[in-house]
CSV table of C-alpha atoms in Angstrom, one decimal:
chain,number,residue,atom,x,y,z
A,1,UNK,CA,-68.5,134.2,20.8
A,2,UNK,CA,-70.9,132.9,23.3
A,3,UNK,CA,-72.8,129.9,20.8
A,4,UNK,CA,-73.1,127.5,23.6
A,5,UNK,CA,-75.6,127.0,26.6
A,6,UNK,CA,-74.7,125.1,29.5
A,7,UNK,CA,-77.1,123.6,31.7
A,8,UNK,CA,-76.9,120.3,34.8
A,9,UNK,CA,-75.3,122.6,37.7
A,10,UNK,CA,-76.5,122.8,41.3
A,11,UNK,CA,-75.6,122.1,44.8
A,12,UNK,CA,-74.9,118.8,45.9
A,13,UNK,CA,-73.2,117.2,49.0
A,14,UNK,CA,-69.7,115.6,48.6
A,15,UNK,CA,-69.7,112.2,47.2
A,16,UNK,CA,-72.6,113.3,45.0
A,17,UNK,CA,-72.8,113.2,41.6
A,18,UNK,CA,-74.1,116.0,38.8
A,19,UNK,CA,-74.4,115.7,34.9
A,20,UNK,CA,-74.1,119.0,33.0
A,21,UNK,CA,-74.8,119.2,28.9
A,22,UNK,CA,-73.8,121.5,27.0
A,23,UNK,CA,-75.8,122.2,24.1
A,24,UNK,CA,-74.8,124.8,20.5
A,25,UNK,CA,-77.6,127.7,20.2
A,26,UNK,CA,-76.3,128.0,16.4
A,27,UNK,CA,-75.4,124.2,15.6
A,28,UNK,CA,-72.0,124.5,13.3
A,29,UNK,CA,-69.9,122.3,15.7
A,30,UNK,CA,-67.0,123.0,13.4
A,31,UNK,CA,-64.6,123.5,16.1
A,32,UNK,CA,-62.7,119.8,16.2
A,33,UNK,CA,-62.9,119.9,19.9
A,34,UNK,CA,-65.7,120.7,22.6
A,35,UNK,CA,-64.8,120.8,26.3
A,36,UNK,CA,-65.1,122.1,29.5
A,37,UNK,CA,-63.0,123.9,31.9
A,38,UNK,CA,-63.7,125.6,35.4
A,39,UNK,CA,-63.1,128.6,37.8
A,40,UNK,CA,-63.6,128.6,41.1
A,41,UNK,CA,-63.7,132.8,42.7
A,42,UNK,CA,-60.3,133.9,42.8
A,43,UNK,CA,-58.7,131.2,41.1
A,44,UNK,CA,-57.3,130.4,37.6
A,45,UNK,CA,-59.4,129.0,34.9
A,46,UNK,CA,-58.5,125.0,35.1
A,47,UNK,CA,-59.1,122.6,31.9
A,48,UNK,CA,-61.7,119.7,32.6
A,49,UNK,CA,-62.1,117.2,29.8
A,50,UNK,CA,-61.9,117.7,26.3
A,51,UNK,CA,-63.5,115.1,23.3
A,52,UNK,CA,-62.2,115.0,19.7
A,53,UNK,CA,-65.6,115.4,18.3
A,54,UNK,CA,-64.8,113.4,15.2
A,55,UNK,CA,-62.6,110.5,16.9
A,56,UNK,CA,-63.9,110.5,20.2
A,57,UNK,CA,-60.5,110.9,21.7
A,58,UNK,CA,-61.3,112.0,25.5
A,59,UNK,CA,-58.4,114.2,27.4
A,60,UNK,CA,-58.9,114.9,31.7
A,61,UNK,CA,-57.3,117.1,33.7
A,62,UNK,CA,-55.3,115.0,36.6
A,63,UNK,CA,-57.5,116.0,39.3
A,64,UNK,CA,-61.0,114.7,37.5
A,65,UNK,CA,-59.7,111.3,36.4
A,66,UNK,CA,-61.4,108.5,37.3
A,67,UNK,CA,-64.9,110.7,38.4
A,68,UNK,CA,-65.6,112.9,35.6
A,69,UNK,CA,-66.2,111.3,31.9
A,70,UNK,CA,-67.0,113.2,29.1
A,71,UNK,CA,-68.8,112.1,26.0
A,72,UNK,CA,-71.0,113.6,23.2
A,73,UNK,CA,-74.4,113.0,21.5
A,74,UNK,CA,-73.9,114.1,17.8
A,75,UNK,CA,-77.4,113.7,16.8
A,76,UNK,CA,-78.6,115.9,19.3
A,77,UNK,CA,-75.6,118.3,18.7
A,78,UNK,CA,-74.8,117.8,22.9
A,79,UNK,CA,-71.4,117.5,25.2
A,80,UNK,CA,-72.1,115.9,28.5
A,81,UNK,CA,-69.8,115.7,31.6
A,82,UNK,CA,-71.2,113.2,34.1
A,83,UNK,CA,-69.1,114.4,37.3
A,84,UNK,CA,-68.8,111.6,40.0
A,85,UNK,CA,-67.6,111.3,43.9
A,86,UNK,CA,-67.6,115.1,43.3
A,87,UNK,CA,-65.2,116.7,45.9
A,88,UNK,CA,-65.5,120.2,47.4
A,89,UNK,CA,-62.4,121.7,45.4
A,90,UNK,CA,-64.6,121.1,42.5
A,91,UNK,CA,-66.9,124.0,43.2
A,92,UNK,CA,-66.7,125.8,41.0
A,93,UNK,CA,-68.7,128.0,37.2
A,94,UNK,CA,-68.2,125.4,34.7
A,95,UNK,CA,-68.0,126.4,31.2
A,96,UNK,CA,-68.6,124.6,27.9
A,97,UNK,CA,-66.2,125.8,24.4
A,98,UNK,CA,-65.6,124.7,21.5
A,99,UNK,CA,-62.2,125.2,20.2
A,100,UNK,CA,-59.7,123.7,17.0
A,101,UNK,CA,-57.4,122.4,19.2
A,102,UNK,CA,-57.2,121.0,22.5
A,103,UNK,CA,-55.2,123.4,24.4
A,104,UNK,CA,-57.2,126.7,24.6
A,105,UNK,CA,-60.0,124.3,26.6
A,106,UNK,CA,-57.9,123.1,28.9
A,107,UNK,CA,-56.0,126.1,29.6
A,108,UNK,CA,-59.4,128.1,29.6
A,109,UNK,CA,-58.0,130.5,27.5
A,110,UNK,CA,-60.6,133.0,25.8
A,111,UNK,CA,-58.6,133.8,23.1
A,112,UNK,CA,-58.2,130.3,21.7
A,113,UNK,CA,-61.8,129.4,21.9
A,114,UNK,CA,-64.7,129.3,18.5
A,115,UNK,CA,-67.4,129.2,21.1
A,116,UNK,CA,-68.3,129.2,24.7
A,117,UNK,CA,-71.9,129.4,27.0
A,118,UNK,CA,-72.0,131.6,30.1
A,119,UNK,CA,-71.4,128.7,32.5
A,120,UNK,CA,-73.6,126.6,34.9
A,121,UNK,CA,-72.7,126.6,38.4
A,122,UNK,CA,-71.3,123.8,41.0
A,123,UNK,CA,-71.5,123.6,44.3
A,124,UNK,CA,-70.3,121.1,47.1
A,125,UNK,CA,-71.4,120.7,50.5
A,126,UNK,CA,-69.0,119.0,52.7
């Protein structure tokens, strides 16, 4: 059920940096996790980062570590992902979900997912 609202994409040369939010439309937050994953046209959805909203426990895909950090504002009921030294094979519609485990977030899979936004979009000049 789309509950979330993404927001921070654009276009931005290589190297650059972007800082998307995600935000709930109908604050429940009772998934345990909130995350982001990506898909590029004509590829496979591909996990991001993932945060255990209670512990804080952050989780990357191999290919963001280092450049991407997640990290959540409770009060304010927001997920950020502050993506750095951005490359061009990170183009791509990024999507926020919520979900009660980590695995349907990183895997991008629809069916294991509480909530998701419609995506904000990233793109890379080289």
């Amino acid at each position: 059920e789309v509950l979330l609202e993404e927001s921070g994409g654009g276009s931005v040369q290589a190297g650059g940096s972007l800082r998307l939010s995600c935000r709930g439309y109908k604050y429940d937050y009772s998934s345990n996790f909130m995350g982001w994953f990506r898909q590029a046209p004509g590829m496979e959805r591909e996990g991001v980062a993932t945060i255990d909203v209670a512990g804080g426990t952050t989780y990357y895909a191999e290919s963001v570590k280092g450049r991407f950090t997640i990290s959540q504002d409770n009060a304010k009921k927001t997920v950020f992902l502050q993506m750095n030294n951005l490359k061009p094979e990170d183009a791509a519609m990024y999507y926020c979900a919520g979900a009660q485990v980590v695995a349907p977030i990183m895997r991008g899979d629809w069916y294991g997912l509480d909530s998701w936004g419609n995506g904000t979009l990233v793109t890379i000049s080289s």
